[in-house]
Amino acid sequence: VSAMDALLRRPSVERLTPEIQSTIEKYVKNKRQRFDQISIYLDGIEEILQPGTAVQLAFGQSASLAAANSQPSDGGPLTKKHRRDSSAGSHLLEVLSSELGLTAEQKEQLAVLRDSIRKDREILVESEAIIKELRARVAEHIQSSQGITDGLRRILTPQQIAKFLTWVEKNHKSMDMLNSFDWEMQHA
């Protein structure tokens, strides 16, 4: 934006249309790169949230499946699938127990963690859903923003676009206030 501002301050700005157009293209490209960066950040968050394979296998799936012995998560009666999943979870937990050489006391202490593990898994599933929705909303915003930019380019001259983008950057707080006021008026 500072490059656009500098171009606009030159005399005979009309002769600088290709240079202004190039600067606008750089601005749009930079904006797209910022959106790409959001995706990279969300990928990192998802990666951080995911437990390692061993932990997930040992305490995520098997413990929650073993906990299914008492009652299915939907509160209904035990079905063949629930019993099969529970049996597989119990078997997996027994194999793990044998591999680790767990004592009966340790097995009991781990069993106490089942509810905490189940709740943690629910939080993880909810977090993944929020990230998925955030990705969709960001993509929607990118598409909308690109549509607005394309509309401005059809209506305004390159110099007017440059002036507009410069004004928006310099008056960011005013734009936020205007957008907030507009939103309040629409939802009043």
mmCIF file of C-alpha atoms in Angstrom:
data_model
loop_
_atom_site.group_PDB
_atom_site.id
_atom_site.type_symbol
_atom_site.label_atom_id
_atom_site.label_comp_id
_atom_site.label_asym_id
_atom_site.label_seq_id
_atom_site.Cartn_x
_atom_site.Cartn_y
_atom_site.Cartn_z
ATOM 1 C CA VAL A 1 0.000 0.000 0.000
ATOM 2 C CA SER A 2 2.865 2.399 0.704
ATOM 3 C CA ALA A 3 4.119 1.721 -2.839
ATOM 4 C CA MET A 4 0.686 2.668 -4.207
ATOM 5 C CA ASP A 5 0.650 5.792 -2.098
ATOM 6 C CA ALA A 6 4.083 6.807 -3.434
ATOM 7 C CA LEU A 7 2.941 6.241 -7.032
ATOM 8 C CA LEU A 8 -0.187 8.305 -6.484
ATOM 9 C CA ARG A 9 1.868 11.249 -5.216
ATOM 10 C CA ARG A 10 3.874 11.471 -8.453
ATOM 11 C CA PRO A 11 2.970 14.111 -11.030
ATOM 12 C CA SER A 12 1.294 12.805 -14.198
ATOM 13 C CA VAL A 13 -0.167 9.817 -12.418
ATOM 14 C CA GLU A 14 -2.196 8.916 -15.536
ATOM 15 C CA ARG A 15 1.007 7.869 -17.352
ATOM 16 C CA LEU A 16 1.774 5.460 -14.505
ATOM 17 C CA THR A 17 -1.257 3.220 -15.098
ATOM 18 C CA PRO A 18 0.825 0.063 -15.892
ATOM 19 C CA GLU A 19 2.961 0.656 -12.805
ATOM 20 C CA ILE A 20 -0.127 1.236 -10.662
ATOM 21 C CA GLN A 21 -1.749 -1.879 -12.139
ATOM 22 C CA SER A 22 1.363 -3.897 -11.271
ATOM 23 C CA THR A 23 1.319 -2.568 -7.702
ATOM 24 C CA ILE A 24 -2.364 -3.494 -7.373
ATOM 25 C CA GLU A 25 -1.533 -7.021 -8.591
ATOM 26 C CA LYS A 26 1.179 -7.272 -5.923
ATOM 27 C CA TYR A 27 -1.346 -6.144 -3.301
ATOM 28 C CA VAL A 28 -3.866 -8.795 -4.398
ATOM 29 C CA LYS A 29 -1.143 -11.471 -4.492
ATOM 30 C CA ASN A 30 -0.013 -10.502 -0.987
ATOM 31 C CA LYS A 31 -3.590 -10.773 0.258
ATOM 32 C CA ARG A 32 -3.906 -14.279 -1.250
ATOM 33 C CA GLN A 33 -0.638 -15.288 0.428
ATOM 34 C CA ARG A 34 -1.999 -14.151 3.786
ATOM 35 C CA PHE A 35 -5.027 -16.378 3.271
ATOM 36 C CA ASP A 36 -2.716 -19.282 2.381
ATOM 37 C CA GLN A 37 -0.853 -18.610 5.622
ATOM 38 C CA ILE A 38 -4.103 -19.028 7.564
ATOM 39 C CA SER A 39 -4.464 -22.508 6.077
ATOM 40 C CA ILE A 40 -0.911 -23.360 7.099
ATOM 41 C CA TYR A 41 -1.635 -22.192 10.663
ATOM 42 C CA LEU A 42 -4.806 -24.308 10.790
ATOM 43 C CA ASP A 43 -2.836 -27.331 9.551
ATOM 44 C CA GLY A 44 -0.385 -26.764 12.390
ATOM 45 C CA ILE A 45 -3.178 -26.514 14.949
ATOM 46 C CA GLU A 46 -4.694 -29.774 13.709
ATOM 47 C CA GLU A 47 -1.318 -31.462 13.910
ATOM 48 C CA ILE A 48 -0.773 -30.246 17.473
ATOM 49 C CA LEU A 49 -4.224 -31.433 18.524
ATOM 50 C CA GLN A 50 -3.730 -34.939 17.168
ATOM 51 C CA PRO A 51 -2.219 -37.322 19.679
ATOM 52 C CA GLY A 52 0.556 -39.581 18.494
ATOM 53 C CA THR A 53 -0.481 -42.869 16.925
ATOM 54 C CA ALA A 54 0.593 -44.918 19.937
ATOM 55 C CA VAL A 55 -1.261 -42.698 22.400
ATOM 56 C CA GLN A 56 -4.330 -42.589 20.185
ATOM 57 C CA LEU A 57 -4.358 -46.336 19.815
ATOM 58 C CA ALA A 58 -3.715 -47.085 23.462
ATOM 59 C CA PHE A 59 -5.831 -44.501 25.213
ATOM 60 C CA GLY A 60 -8.108 -43.019 22.591
ATOM 61 C CA GLN A 61 -9.659 -45.878 20.717
ATOM 62 C CA SER A 62 -9.085 -48.898 22.931
ATOM 63 C CA ALA A 63 -9.958 -47.241 26.207
ATOM 64 C CA SER A 64 -13.111 -45.712 24.793
ATOM 65 C CA LEU A 65 -14.055 -49.007 23.172
ATOM 66 C CA ALA A 66 -13.403 -50.849 26.401
ATOM 67 C CA ALA A 67 -15.585 -48.319 28.210
ATOM 68 C CA ALA A 68 -18.403 -49.261 25.835
ATOM 69 C CA ASN A 69 -18.865 -52.459 27.873
ATOM 70 C CA SER A 70 -21.228 -50.721 30.216
ATOM 71 C CA GLN A 71 -23.460 -48.772 27.828
ATOM 72 C CA PRO A 72 -23.322 -47.553 24.210
ATOM 73 C CA SER A 73 -22.810 -43.812 23.784
ATOM 74 C CA ASP A 74 -26.324 -43.396 22.358
ATOM 75 C CA GLY A 75 -27.818 -44.795 25.574
ATOM 76 C CA GLY A 76 -29.584 -47.619 23.708
ATOM 77 C CA PRO A 77 -29.210 -51.340 24.257
ATOM 78 C CA LEU A 78 -25.962 -53.132 23.490
ATOM 79 C CA THR A 79 -25.894 -54.354 19.890
ATOM 80 C CA LYS A 80 -23.658 -56.963 18.281
ATOM 81 C CA LYS A 81 -21.484 -54.139 16.912
ATOM 82 C CA HIS A 82 -21.115 -52.546 20.372
ATOM 83 C CA ARG A 83 -20.176 -55.919 21.868
ATOM 84 C CA ARG A 84 -17.723 -56.614 19.025
ATOM 85 C CA ASP A 85 -16.133 -53.126 19.365
ATOM 86 C CA SER A 86 -16.038 -53.496 23.126
ATOM 87 C CA SER A 87 -14.510 -56.950 22.852
ATOM 88 C CA ALA A 88 -11.869 -55.681 20.404
ATOM 89 C CA GLY A 89 -11.131 -52.740 22.707
ATOM 90 C CA SER A 90 -10.854 -54.989 25.735
ATOM 91 C CA HIS A 91 -8.606 -57.382 23.826
ATOM 92 C CA LEU A 92 -6.394 -54.517 22.651
ATOM 93 C CA LEU A 93 -6.204 -53.162 26.186
ATOM 94 C CA GLU A 94 -5.203 -56.626 27.452
ATOM 95 C CA VAL A 95 -2.475 -56.900 24.798
ATOM 96 C CA LEU A 96 -1.191 -53.454 25.750
ATOM 97 C CA SER A 97 -1.365 -54.376 29.413
ATOM 98 C CA SER A 98 0.674 -57.497 28.761
ATOM 99 C CA GLU A 99 3.232 -55.611 26.666
ATOM 100 C CA LEU A 100 3.685 -52.973 29.351
ATOM 101 C CA GLY A 101 3.564 -55.449 32.193
ATOM 102 C CA LEU A 102 0.811 -53.560 33.986
ATOM 103 C CA THR A 103 -0.193 -54.651 37.442
ATOM 104 C CA ALA A 104 -3.834 -55.136 38.409
ATOM 105 C CA GLU A 105 -3.629 -51.885 40.379
ATOM 106 C CA GLN A 106 -2.299 -49.998 37.333
ATOM 107 C CA LYS A 107 -5.102 -51.444 35.186
ATOM 108 C CA GLU A 108 -7.654 -50.193 37.714
ATOM 109 C CA GLN A 109 -6.052 -46.761 37.808
ATOM 110 C CA LEU A 110 -6.100 -46.576 34.009
ATOM 111 C CA ALA A 111 -9.742 -47.644 33.995
ATOM 112 C CA VAL A 112 -10.512 -44.607 36.172
ATOM 113 C CA LEU A 113 -9.166 -42.412 33.358
ATOM 114 C CA ARG A 114 -11.693 -43.747 30.820
ATOM 115 C CA ASP A 115 -14.199 -40.942 31.411
ATOM 116 C CA SER A 116 -11.479 -38.302 31.168
ATOM 117 C CA ILE A 117 -10.173 -39.902 27.983
ATOM 118 C CA ARG A 118 -13.679 -40.046 26.500
ATOM 119 C CA LYS A 119 -14.285 -36.362 27.367
ATOM 120 C CA ASP A 120 -10.921 -35.414 25.898
ATOM 121 C CA ARG A 121 -11.782 -37.251 22.672
ATOM 122 C CA GLU A 122 -15.120 -35.395 22.515
ATOM 123 C CA ILE A 123 -13.299 -32.076 22.893
ATOM 124 C CA LEU A 124 -10.904 -33.097 20.126
ATOM 125 C CA VAL A 125 -13.770 -34.050 17.801
ATOM 126 C CA GLU A 126 -15.524 -30.728 18.539
ATOM 127 C CA SER A 127 -12.271 -28.821 17.945
ATOM 128 C CA GLU A 128 -11.763 -30.578 14.611
ATOM 129 C CA ALA A 129 -15.319 -29.637 13.598
ATOM 130 C CA ILE A 130 -14.659 -25.984 14.526
ATOM 131 C CA ILE A 131 -11.453 -25.977 12.470
ATOM 132 C CA LYS A 132 -13.323 -27.526 9.531
ATOM 133 C CA GLU A 133 -15.988 -24.825 9.771
ATOM 134 C CA LEU A 134 -13.318 -22.122 10.108
ATOM 135 C CA ARG A 135 -11.639 -23.386 6.936
ATOM 136 C CA ALA A 136 -14.977 -23.216 5.122
ATOM 137 C CA ARG A 137 -15.661 -19.689 6.397
ATOM 138 C CA VAL A 138 -12.160 -18.502 5.427
ATOM 139 C CA ALA A 139 -12.631 -19.993 1.950
ATOM 140 C CA GLU A 140 -16.013 -18.241 1.729
ATOM 141 C CA HIS A 141 -14.380 -14.965 2.786
ATOM 142 C CA ILE A 142 -11.600 -15.392 0.222
ATOM 143 C CA GLN A 143 -14.124 -15.996 -2.546
ATOM 144 C CA SER A 144 -16.249 -13.026 -1.444
ATOM 145 C CA SER A 145 -13.209 -10.767 -1.114
ATOM 146 C CA GLN A 146 -12.014 -11.758 -4.577
ATOM 147 C CA GLY A 147 -15.487 -11.000 -5.971
ATOM 148 C CA ILE A 148 -15.422 -7.549 -4.392
ATOM 149 C CA THR A 149 -11.921 -6.885 -5.728
ATOM 150 C CA ASP A 150 -13.009 -8.006 -9.216
ATOM 151 C CA GLY A 151 -16.066 -5.741 -8.985
ATOM 152 C CA LEU A 152 -13.924 -2.769 -7.987
ATOM 153 C CA ARG A 153 -11.618 -3.431 -10.932
ATOM 154 C CA ARG A 154 -14.560 -3.400 -13.351
ATOM 155 C CA ILE A 155 -15.926 -0.130 -11.960
ATOM 156 C CA LEU A 156 -12.902 1.947 -10.921
ATOM 157 C CA THR A 157 -9.841 3.032 -12.836
ATOM 158 C CA PRO A 158 -6.476 1.668 -11.662
ATOM 159 C CA GLN A 159 -5.728 5.039 -10.058
ATOM 160 C CA GLN A 160 -9.056 5.013 -8.199
ATOM 161 C CA ILE A 161 -8.455 1.446 -7.001
ATOM 162 C CA ALA A 162 -5.018 2.426 -5.753
ATOM 163 C CA LYS A 163 -6.468 5.467 -3.967
ATOM 164 C CA PHE A 164 -9.249 3.345 -2.478
ATOM 165 C CA LEU A 165 -6.880 0.628 -1.202
ATOM 166 C CA THR A 166 -4.544 3.266 0.217
ATOM 167 C CA TRP A 167 -7.441 5.031 1.926
ATOM 168 C CA VAL A 168 -8.758 1.759 3.400
ATOM 169 C CA GLU A 169 -5.319 0.881 4.808
ATOM 170 C CA LYS A 170 -4.817 4.353 6.272
ATOM 171 C CA ASN A 171 -8.347 4.444 7.702
ATOM 172 C CA HIS A 172 -8.622 0.864 8.893
ATOM 173 C CA LYS A 173 -10.255 1.858 12.189
ATOM 174 C CA SER A 174 -12.828 3.959 10.347
ATOM 175 C CA MET A 175 -13.607 0.997 8.082
ATOM 176 C CA ASP A 176 -14.041 -1.286 11.109
ATOM 177 C CA MET A 177 -16.372 1.240 12.708
ATOM 178 C CA LEU A 178 -18.328 1.660 9.464
ATOM 179 C CA ASN A 179 -18.629 -2.121 9.029
ATOM 180 C CA SER A 180 -19.689 -2.504 12.661
ATOM 181 C CA PHE A 181 -22.303 0.230 12.297
ATOM 182 C CA ASP A 182 -23.578 -1.325 9.060
ATOM 183 C CA TRP A 183 -23.823 -4.748 10.714
ATOM 184 C CA GLU A 184 -25.705 -3.291 13.689
ATOM 185 C CA MET A 185 -28.145 -1.517 11.365
ATOM 186 C CA GLN A 186 -28.809 -4.724 9.431
ATOM 187 C CA HIS A 187 -29.432 -6.741 12.605
ATOM 188 C CA ALA A 188 -31.421 -4.162 14.566
#
